[in-house]
Coordinates of C-alpha atoms in Angstrom, one line a residue:
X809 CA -1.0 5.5 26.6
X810 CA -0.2 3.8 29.5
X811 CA -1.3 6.0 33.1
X812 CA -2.9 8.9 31.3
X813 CA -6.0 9.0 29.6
X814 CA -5.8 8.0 25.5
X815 CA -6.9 11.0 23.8
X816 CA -10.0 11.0 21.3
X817 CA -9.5 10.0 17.8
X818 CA -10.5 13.2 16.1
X819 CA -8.5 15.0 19.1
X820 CA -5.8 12.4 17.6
X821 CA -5.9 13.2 13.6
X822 CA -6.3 16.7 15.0
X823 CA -3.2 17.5 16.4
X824 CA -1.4 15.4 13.2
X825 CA -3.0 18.3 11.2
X826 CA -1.5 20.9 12.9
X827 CA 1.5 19.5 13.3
X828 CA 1.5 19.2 9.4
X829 CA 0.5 22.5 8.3
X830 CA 2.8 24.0 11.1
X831 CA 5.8 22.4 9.4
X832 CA 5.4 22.4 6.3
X833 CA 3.8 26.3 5.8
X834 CA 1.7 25.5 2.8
X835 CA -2.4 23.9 3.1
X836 CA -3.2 20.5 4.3
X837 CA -6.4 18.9 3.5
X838 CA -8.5 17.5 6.7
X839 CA -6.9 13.9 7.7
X840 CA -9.0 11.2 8.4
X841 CA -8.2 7.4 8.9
X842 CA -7.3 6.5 5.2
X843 CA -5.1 9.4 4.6
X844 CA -2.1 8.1 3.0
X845 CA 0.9 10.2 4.7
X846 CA 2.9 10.1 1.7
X847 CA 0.2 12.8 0.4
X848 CA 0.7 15.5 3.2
X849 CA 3.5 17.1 0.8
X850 CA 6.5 16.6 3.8
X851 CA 10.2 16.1 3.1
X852 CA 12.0 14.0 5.6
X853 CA 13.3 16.5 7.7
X854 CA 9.8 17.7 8.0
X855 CA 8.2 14.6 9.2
X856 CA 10.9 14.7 12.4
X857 CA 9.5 17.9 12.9
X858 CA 6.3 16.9 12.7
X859 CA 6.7 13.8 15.5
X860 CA 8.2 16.4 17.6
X861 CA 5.5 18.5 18.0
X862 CA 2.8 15.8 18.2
X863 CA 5.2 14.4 21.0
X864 CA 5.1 17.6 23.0
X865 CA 1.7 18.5 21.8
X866 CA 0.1 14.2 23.7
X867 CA 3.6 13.7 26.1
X868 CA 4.6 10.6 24.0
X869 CA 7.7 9.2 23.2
X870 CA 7.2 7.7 19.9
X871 CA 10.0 5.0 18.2
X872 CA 10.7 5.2 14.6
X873 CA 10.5 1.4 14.3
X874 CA 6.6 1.7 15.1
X875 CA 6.2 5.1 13.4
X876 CA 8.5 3.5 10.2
X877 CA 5.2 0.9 9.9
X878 CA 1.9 3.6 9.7
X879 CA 0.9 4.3 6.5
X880 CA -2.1 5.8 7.1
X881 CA -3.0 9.0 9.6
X882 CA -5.1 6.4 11.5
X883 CA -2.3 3.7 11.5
X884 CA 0.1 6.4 12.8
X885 CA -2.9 7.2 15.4
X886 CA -2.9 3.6 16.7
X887 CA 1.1 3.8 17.4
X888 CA 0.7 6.8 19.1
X889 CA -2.5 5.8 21.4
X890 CA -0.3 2.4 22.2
X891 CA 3.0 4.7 23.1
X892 CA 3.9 5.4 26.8
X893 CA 4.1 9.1 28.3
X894 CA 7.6 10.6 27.1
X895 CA 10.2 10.8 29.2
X896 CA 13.2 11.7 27.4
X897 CA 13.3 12.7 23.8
X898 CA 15.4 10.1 21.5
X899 CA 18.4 12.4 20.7
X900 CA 17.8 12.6 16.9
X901 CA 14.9 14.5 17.8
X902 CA 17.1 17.8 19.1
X903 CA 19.8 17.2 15.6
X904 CA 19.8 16.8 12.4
X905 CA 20.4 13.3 11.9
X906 CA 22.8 11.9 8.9
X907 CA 19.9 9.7 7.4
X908 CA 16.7 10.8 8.5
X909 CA 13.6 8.6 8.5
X910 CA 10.2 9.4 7.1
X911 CA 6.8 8.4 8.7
X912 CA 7.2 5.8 5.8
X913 CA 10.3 4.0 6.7
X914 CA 12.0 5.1 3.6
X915 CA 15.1 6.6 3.5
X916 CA 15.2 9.3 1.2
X917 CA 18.8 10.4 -1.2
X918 CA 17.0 13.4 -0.8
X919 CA 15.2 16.1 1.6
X920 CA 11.8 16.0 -0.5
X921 CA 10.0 13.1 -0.9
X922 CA 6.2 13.8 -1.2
X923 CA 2.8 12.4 -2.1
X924 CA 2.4 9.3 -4.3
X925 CA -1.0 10.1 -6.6
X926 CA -3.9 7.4 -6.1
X927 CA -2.5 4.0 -5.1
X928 CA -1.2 3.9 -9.3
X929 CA 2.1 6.1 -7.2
X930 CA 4.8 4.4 -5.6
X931 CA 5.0 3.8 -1.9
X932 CA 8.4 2.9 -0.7
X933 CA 10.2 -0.1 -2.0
X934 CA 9.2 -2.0 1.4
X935 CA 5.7 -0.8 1.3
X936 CA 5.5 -1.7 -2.3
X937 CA 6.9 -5.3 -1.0
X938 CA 4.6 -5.6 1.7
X939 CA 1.7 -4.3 -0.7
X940 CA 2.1 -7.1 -3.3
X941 CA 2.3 -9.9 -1.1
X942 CA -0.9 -8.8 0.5
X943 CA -2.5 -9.3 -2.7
X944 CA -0.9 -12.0 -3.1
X945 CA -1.9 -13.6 0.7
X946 CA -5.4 -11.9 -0.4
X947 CA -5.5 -14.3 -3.9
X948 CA -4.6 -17.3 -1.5
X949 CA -7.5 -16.3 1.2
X950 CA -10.1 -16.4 -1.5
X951 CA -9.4 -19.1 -2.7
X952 CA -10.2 -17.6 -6.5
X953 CA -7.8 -18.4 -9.2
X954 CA -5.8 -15.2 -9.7
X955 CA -7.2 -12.6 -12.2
X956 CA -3.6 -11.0 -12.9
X957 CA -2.0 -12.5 -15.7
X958 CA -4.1 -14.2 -17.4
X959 CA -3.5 -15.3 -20.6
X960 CA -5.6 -13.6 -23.5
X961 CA -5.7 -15.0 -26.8
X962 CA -6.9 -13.8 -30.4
X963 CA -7.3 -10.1 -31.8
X964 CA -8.3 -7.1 -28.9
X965 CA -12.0 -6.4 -29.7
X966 CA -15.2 -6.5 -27.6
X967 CA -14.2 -10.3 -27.0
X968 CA -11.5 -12.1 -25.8
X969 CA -10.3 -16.2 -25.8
X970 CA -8.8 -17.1 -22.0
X971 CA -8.3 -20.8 -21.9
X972 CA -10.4 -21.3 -25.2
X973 CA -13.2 -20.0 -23.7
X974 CA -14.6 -16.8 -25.7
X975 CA -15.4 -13.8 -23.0
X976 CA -16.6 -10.5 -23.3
X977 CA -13.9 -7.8 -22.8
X978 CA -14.0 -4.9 -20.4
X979 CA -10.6 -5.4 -19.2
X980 CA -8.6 -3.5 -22.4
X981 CA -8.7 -0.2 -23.5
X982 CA -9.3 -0.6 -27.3
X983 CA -11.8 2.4 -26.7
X984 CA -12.8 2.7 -30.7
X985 CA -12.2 -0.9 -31.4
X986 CA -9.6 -0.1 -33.8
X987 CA -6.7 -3.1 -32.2
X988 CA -7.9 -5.1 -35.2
X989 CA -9.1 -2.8 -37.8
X990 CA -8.3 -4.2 -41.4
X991 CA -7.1 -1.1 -42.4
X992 CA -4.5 -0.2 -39.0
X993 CA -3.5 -4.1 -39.5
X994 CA -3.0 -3.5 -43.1
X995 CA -0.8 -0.7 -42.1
X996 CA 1.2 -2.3 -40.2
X997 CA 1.9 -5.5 -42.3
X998 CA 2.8 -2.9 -44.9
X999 CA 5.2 -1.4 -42.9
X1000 CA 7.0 -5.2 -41.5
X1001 CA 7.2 -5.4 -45.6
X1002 CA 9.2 -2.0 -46.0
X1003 CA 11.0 -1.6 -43.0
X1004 CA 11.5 -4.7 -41.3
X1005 CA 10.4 -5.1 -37.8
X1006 CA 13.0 -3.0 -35.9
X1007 CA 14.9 0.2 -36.7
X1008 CA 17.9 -1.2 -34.7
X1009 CA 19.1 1.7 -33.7
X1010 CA 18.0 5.4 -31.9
X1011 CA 16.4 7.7 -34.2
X1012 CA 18.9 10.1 -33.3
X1013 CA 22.0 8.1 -35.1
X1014 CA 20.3 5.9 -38.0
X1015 CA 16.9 4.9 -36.6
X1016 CA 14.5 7.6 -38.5
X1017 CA 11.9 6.5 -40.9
X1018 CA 9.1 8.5 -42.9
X1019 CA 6.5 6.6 -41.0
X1020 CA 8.3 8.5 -38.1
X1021 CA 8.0 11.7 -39.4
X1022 CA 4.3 11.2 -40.7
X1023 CA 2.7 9.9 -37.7
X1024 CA 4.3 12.6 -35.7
X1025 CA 2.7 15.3 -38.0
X1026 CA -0.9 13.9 -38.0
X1027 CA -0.7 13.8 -34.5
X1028 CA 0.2 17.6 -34.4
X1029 CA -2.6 18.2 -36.8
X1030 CA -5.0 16.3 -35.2
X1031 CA -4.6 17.8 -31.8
X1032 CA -3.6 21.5 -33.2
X1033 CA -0.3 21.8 -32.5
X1034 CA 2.5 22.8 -33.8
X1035 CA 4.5 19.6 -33.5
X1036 CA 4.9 16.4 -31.7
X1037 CA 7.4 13.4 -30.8
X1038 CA 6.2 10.1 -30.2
X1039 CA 8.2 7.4 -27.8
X1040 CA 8.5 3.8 -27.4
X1041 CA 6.1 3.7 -24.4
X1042 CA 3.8 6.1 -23.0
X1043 CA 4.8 5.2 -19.2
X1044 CA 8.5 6.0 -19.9
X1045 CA 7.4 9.2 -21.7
X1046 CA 5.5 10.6 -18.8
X1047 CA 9.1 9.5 -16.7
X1048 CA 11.4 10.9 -19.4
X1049 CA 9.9 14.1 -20.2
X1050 CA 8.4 15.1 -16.6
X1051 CA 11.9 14.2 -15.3
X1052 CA 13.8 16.1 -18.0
X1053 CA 12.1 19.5 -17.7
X1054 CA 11.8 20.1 -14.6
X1055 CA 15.0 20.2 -12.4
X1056 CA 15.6 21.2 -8.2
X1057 CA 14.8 25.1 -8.2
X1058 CA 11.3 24.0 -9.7
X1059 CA 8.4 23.0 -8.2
X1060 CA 6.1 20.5 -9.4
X1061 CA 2.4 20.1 -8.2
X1062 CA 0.2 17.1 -9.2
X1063 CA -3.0 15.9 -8.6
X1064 CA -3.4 13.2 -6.1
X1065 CA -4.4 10.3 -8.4
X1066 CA -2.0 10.7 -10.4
X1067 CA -1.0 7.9 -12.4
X1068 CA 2.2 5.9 -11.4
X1069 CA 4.3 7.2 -14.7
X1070 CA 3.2 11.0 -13.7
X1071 CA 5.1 10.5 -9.7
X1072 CA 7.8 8.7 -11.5
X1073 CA 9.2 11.8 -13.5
X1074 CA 8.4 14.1 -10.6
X1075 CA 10.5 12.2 -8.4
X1076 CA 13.1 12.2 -11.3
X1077 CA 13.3 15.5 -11.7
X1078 CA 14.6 16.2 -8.5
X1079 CA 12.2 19.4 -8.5
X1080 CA 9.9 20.3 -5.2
X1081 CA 7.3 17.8 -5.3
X1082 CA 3.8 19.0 -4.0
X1083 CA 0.2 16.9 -4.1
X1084 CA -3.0 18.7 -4.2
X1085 CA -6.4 16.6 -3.3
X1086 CA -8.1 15.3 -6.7
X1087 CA -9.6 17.7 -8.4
X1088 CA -9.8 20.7 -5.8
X1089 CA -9.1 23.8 -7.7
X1090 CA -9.3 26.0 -4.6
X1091 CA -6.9 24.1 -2.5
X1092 CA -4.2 24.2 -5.6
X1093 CA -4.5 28.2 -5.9
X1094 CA -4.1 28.5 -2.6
X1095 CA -1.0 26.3 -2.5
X1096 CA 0.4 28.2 -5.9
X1097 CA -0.4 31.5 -4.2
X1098 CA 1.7 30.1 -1.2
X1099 CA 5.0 28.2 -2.9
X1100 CA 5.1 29.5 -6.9
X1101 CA 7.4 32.5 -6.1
X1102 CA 9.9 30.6 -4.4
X1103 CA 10.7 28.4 -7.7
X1104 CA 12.4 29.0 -11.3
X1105 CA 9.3 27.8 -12.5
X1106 CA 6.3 25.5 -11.9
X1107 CA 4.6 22.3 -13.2
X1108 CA 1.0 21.9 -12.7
X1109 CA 0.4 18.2 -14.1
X1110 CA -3.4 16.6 -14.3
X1111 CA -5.0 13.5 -16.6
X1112 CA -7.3 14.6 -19.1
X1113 CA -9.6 11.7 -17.7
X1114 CA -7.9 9.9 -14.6
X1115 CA -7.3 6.0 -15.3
X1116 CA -8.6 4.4 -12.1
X1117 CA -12.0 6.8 -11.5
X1118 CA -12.9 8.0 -14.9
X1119 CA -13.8 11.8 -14.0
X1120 CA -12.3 14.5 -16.1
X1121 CA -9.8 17.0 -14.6
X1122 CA -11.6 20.5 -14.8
X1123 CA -9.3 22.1 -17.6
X1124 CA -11.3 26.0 -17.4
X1125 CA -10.1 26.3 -13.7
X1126 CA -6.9 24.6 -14.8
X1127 CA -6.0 27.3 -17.6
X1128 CA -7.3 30.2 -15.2
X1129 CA -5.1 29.4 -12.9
X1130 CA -1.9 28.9 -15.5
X1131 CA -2.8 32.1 -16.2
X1132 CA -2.8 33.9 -12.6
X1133 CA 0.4 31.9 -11.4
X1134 CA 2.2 31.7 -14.3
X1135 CA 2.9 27.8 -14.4
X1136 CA 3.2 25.4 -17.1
X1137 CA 0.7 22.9 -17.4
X1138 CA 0.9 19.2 -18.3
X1139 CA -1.7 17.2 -19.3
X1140 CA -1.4 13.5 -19.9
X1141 CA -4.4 12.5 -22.0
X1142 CA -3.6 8.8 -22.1
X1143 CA -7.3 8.1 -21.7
X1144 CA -8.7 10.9 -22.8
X1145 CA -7.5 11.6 -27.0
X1146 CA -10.1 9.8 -29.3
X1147 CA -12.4 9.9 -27.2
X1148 CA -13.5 13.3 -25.8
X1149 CA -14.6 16.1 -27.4
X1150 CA -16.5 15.8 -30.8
X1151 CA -14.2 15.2 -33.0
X1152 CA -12.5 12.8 -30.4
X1153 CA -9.5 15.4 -29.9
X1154 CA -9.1 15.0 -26.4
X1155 CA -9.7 17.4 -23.4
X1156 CA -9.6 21.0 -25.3
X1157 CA -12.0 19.6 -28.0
X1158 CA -14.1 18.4 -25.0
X1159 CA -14.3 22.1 -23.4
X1160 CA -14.2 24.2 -26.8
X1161 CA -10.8 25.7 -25.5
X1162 CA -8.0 26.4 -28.0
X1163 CA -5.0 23.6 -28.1
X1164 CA -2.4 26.4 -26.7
X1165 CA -4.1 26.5 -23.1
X1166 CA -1.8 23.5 -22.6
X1167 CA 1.8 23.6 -22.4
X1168 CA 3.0 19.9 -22.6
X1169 CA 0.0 17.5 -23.7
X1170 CA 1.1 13.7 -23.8
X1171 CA -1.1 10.8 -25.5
X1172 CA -0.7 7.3 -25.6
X1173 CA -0.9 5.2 -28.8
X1174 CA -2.0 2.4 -27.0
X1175 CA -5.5 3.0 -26.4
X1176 CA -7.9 5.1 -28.7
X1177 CA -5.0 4.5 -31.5
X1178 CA -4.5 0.8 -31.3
X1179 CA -0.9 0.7 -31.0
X1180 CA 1.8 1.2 -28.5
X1181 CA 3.9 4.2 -27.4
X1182 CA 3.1 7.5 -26.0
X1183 CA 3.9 10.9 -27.9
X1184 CA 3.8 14.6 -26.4
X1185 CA 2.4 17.7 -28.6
X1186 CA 3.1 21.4 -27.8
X1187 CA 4.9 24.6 -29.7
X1188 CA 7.8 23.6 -32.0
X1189 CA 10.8 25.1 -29.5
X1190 CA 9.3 22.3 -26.6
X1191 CA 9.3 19.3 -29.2
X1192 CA 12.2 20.6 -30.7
X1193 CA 13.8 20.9 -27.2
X1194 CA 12.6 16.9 -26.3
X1195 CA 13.7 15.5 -29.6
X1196 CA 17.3 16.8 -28.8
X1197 CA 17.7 16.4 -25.1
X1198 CA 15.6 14.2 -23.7
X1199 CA 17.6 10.8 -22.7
X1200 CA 14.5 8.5 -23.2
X1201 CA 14.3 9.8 -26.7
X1202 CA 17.9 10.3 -27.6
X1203 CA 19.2 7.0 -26.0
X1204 CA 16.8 4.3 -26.5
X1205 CA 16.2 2.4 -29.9
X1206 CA 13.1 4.0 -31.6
X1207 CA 10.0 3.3 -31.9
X1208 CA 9.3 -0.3 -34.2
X1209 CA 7.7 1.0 -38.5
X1210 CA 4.6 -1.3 -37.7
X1211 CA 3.7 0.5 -34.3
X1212 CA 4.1 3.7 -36.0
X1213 CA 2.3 2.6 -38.9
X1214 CA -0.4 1.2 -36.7
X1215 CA -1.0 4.1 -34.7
X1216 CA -0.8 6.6 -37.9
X1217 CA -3.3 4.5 -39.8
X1218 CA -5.8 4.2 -36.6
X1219 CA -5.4 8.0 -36.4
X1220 CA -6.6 8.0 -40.1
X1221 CA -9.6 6.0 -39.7
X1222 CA -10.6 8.3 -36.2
X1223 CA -10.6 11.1 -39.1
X1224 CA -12.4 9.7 -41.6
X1225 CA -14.9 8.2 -38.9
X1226 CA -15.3 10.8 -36.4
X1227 CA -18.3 9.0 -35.3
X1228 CA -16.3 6.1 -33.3
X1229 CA -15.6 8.5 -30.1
X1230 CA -19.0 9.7 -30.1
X1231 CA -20.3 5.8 -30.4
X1232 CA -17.6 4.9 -27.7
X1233 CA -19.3 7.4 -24.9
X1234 CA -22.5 6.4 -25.8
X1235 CA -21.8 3.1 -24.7
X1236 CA -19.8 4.2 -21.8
X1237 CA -22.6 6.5 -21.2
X1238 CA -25.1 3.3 -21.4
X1239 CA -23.1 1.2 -18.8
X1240 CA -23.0 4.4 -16.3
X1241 CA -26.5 4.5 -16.6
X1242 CA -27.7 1.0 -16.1
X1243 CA -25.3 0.5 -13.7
X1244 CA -26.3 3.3 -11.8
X1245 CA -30.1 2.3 -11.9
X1246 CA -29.1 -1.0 -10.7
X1247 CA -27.4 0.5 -7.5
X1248 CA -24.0 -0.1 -8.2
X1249 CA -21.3 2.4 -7.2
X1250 CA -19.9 4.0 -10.0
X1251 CA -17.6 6.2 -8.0
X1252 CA -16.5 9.4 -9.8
X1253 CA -17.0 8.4 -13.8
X1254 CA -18.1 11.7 -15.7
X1255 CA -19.9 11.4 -18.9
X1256 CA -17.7 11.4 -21.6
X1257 CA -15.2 9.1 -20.3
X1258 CA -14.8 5.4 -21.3
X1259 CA -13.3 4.4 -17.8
X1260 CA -16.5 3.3 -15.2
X1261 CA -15.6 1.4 -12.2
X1262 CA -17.6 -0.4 -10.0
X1263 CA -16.7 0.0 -6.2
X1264 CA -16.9 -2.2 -3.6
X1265 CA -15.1 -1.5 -1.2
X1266 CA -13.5 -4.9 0.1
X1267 CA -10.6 -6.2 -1.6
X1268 CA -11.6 -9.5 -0.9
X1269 CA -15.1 -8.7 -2.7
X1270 CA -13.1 -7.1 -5.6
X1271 CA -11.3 -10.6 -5.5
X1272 CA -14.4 -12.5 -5.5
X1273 CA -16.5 -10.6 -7.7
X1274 CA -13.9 -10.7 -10.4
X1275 CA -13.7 -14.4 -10.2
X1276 CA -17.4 -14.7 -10.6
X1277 CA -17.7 -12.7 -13.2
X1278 CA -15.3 -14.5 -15.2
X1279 CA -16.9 -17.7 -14.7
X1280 CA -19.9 -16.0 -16.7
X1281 CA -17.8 -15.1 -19.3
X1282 CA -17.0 -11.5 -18.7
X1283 CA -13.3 -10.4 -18.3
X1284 CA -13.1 -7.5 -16.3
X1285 CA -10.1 -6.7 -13.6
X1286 CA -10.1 -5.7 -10.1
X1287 CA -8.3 -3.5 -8.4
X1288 CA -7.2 -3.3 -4.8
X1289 CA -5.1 -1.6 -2.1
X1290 CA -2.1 -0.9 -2.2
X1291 CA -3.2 0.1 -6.3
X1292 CA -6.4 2.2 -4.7
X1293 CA -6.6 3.8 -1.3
X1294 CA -8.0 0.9 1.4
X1295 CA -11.8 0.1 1.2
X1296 CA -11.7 1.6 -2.3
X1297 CA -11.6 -1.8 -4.1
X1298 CA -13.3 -1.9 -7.5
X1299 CA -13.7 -3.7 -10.6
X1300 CA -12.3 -1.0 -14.0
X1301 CA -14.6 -1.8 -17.2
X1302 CA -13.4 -0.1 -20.0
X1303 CA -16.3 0.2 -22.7
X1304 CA -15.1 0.6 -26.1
X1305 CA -17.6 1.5 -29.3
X1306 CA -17.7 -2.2 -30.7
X1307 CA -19.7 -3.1 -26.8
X1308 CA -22.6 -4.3 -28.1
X1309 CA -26.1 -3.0 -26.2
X1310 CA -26.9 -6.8 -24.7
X1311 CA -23.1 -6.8 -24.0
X1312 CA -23.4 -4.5 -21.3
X1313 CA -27.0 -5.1 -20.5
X1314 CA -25.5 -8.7 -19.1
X1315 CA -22.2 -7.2 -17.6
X1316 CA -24.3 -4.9 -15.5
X1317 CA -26.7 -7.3 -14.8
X1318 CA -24.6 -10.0 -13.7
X1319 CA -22.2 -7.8 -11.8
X1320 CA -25.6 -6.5 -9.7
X1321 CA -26.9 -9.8 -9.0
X1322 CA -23.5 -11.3 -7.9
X1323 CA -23.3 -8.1 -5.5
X1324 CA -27.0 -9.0 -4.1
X1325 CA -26.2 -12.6 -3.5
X1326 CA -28.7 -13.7 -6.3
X1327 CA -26.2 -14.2 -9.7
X1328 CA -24.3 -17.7 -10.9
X1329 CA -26.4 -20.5 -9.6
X1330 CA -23.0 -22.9 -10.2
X1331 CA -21.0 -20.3 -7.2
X1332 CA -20.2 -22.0 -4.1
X1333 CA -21.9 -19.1 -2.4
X1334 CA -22.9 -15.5 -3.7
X1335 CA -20.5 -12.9 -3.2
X1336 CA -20.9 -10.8 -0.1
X1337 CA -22.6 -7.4 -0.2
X1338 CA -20.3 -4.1 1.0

């Protein structure tokens, strides 16, 4: 600030906080220089109010074209600490103007837009611009050979052929190895024979088939439900469904990191859109106990086990707190069904809790069950409810006979062989612990899960590492920002039961002698330590 004194950084984030909690009347967690400010919960209107205050509050004058740029508390702290002293409020701070503008530069249709989940949620359409062609610049810096992509041949397994070369994969989620199972294959030839390859046509006018109808029923009786109703694609069921129940005099809360598909059908739903920070039971009661009675009715929506960290979502507290509020809760247990829990039944076989404790519980066929789709469980009014109503259901072609018949036989052979979860998180478990032994930075991964990630931090490193790695003949993806918070870059293995021990002896080994500078003798030069 130019001719009086720039205020301390923590003085800086500090008066952001206040400004926040003071306008928006519900909780903020503490800022610090990563905080993304599409998480503080604010609608447009609020965010004004907000710059006002921390205007009055440091006598700056602050423009929305700078302001329109931060993405971050401590981006928005280096535009105020390069603004001059104020010396006339812009008028659209004393109205209301016609198309207010968010601390994100977005534009908003409407009055709410809030947080966006783990980098998996959507920033803005220019931020999501400006986002990939940073990875892209980033690809070009490095001068590594892209690892997005890439084009896989042969049958998912514990190996994979890129470019003829045979690699080991950690980049799938085939968690029980089932993708080319004689019998789900077998199933699904079978059903190309009987059907054909398409229903060509909604299942609402002339698209149902038995293998419909079956599959749907041995994934309620799997899970213990009363019924279910699968879709074509798990992303566009978490978009369809969240959207479709929820409407504007509800309120949805979600967990931070939600995944991408989760944000989606809040957004859709035009319902009040509040973000809680991952995992912090005491901060979402508080925020219930603050908003719930001013709603209809209320979404609480968590992952069984979240995609990018691998923890699990602490379903006791969870259900106590459905319970005290009187909110619906909506698990999506994409990563989560076949593999937790003894039996491999997901999240409620994993804490010995009865399947009712969850309202809405979605699955993906495309993981533990070899297939593709997505499918949501619950009491036979809510399925029955979806299967009518829900425009992604009613409107879109149904789901293909062989991808039915693929996921219904892969559920078959998780029943018959109940041992294949427990084998997966041994494996899991295995890689966890050697990597953990060998100094790497698992992040968050709870045993149990099949998700481990390796953090590094710089997205360059990520980059790098990945590269390296494949050139040993590992195929494992990284991930970096916008898709994870800044300095949060990581490598996602996914260990499924047909890992072999020496499989992930060497991934762990070569990924911690890569990060130490003393891996593949044939790199230019060893990747740089965090």
């Amino acid at each position: 600030m130019k001719g009086v004194p720039v205020p301390s950084r923590d003085t800086l984030l500090s008066v952001l906080q206040q400004a926040c909690r003071t306008v928006s009347g519900h909780p903020v967690p503490p800022l610090d220089e990563h905080t993304d400010l599409h998480t503080l919960g604010l609608g447009s209107l609020q965010v004004m109010e907000m710059l006002v205050i921390v205007e009055r509050e440091l006598g700056v004058r602050l423009m929305d074209t700078e302001v329109a740029q931060a993405r971050t508390a401590g981006e928005l702290c280096d535009v105020i600490a390069a603004c001059g002293p104020a010396v006339q409020m812009p008028a659209a701070r004393t109205g209301q103007p016609s198309a207010p503008v968010s601390a994100a530069g977005q534009r908003p249709e409407r009055a709410d837009v809030t947080g966006t989940g783990h980098g998996d949620a959507p920033p803005p359409a220019g931020d999501r611009q400006r986002g990939l062609q940073a990875v892209v610049d980033l690809v070009r810096r490095t001068r590594v050979a892209s690892p997005y992509f890439a084009l896989h041949d042969g049958r998912p397994g514990a190996t994979t052929v890129v470019g003829e070369r045979t690699m080991t994969m950690f980049s799938g989620f085939d968690y029980l190895g089932l993708g080319s199972d004689p019998e789900v294959m077998r199933a699904a030839k079978e059903a190309i024979d009987r059907y054909g390859t398409t229903v060509a046509a909604s299942r609402a006018a002339s698209g149902e088939r038995p293998i419909h109808r079956s599959l749907e029923s041995a994934l309620a009786d799997f899970l213990g439900a009363e019924a279910a109703v699968a879709f074509v694609s798990g992303h566009a069921t978490n978009v369809s469904v969240l959207g479709h129940l929820a409407g504007p005099p509800d309120l949805i809360v979600h967990d931070a990191l939600a995944h991408n598909s989760l944000v989606q059908g809040a957004e859709l739903s035009g319902a009040r859109r509040r973000v809680f920070p991952h995992n912090d039971i005491a901060f979402l009661d508080e925020l219930l106990t603050m908003e719930r009675r001013h709603h209809r009715r209320a979404i609480v929506v968590v992952e069984g086990v979240y995609s990018m960290d691998g923890d699990l979502a602490d379903l006791p507290a969870l259900v106590a707190l459905r319970e005290r509020h009187d909110v619906m809760l909506y698990v999506d247990e994409a990563h989560s069904i076949g593999v937790l829990g003894p039996a491999g039944a997901g999240v409620t076989d994993h804490w010995g809790l009865p399947a009712s404790v969850i309202d809405v519980r979605m699955g993906t066929l495309s993981k533990a069950l070899a297939s593709s789709g997505g499918f949501i469980v619950g009491d036979t009014g809510l399925i029955t409810h979806l299967r009518q109503t829900t425009p992604g259901f009613v409107y879109g072609c149904g789901m293909a006979p062989s991808v039915a018949a693929a996921a219904h036989a892969a559920l078959g052979q998780l029943r018959v062989r109940p041992r294949l979860a427990a084998t997966a998180r041994r494996r899991a478990e295995l890689f966890r612990t050697l990597a953990r032994d060998a100094g790497l930075d698992t992040g968050r991964s709870s045993t149990g899960s099949c998700v481990v990630p390796v953090v590094v931090g710089d997205d360059g490193v990520a980059l790098e590492l990945a590269a390296r790695l494949g050139e040993r003949g590992i195929s494992v993806c990284p991930f970096v920002s916008p898709a994870v918070e800044r300095g949060q870059a990581r490598l996602r293995f996914f260990v499924s039961a047909r890992h072999t021990d020496a499989q992930i002896h060497d991934a762990v080994t070569a990924t911690a002698a890569l990060l130490a500078g003393t891996g593949d003798a044939t790199a230019d030069s060893p990747v740089p330590q965090t």
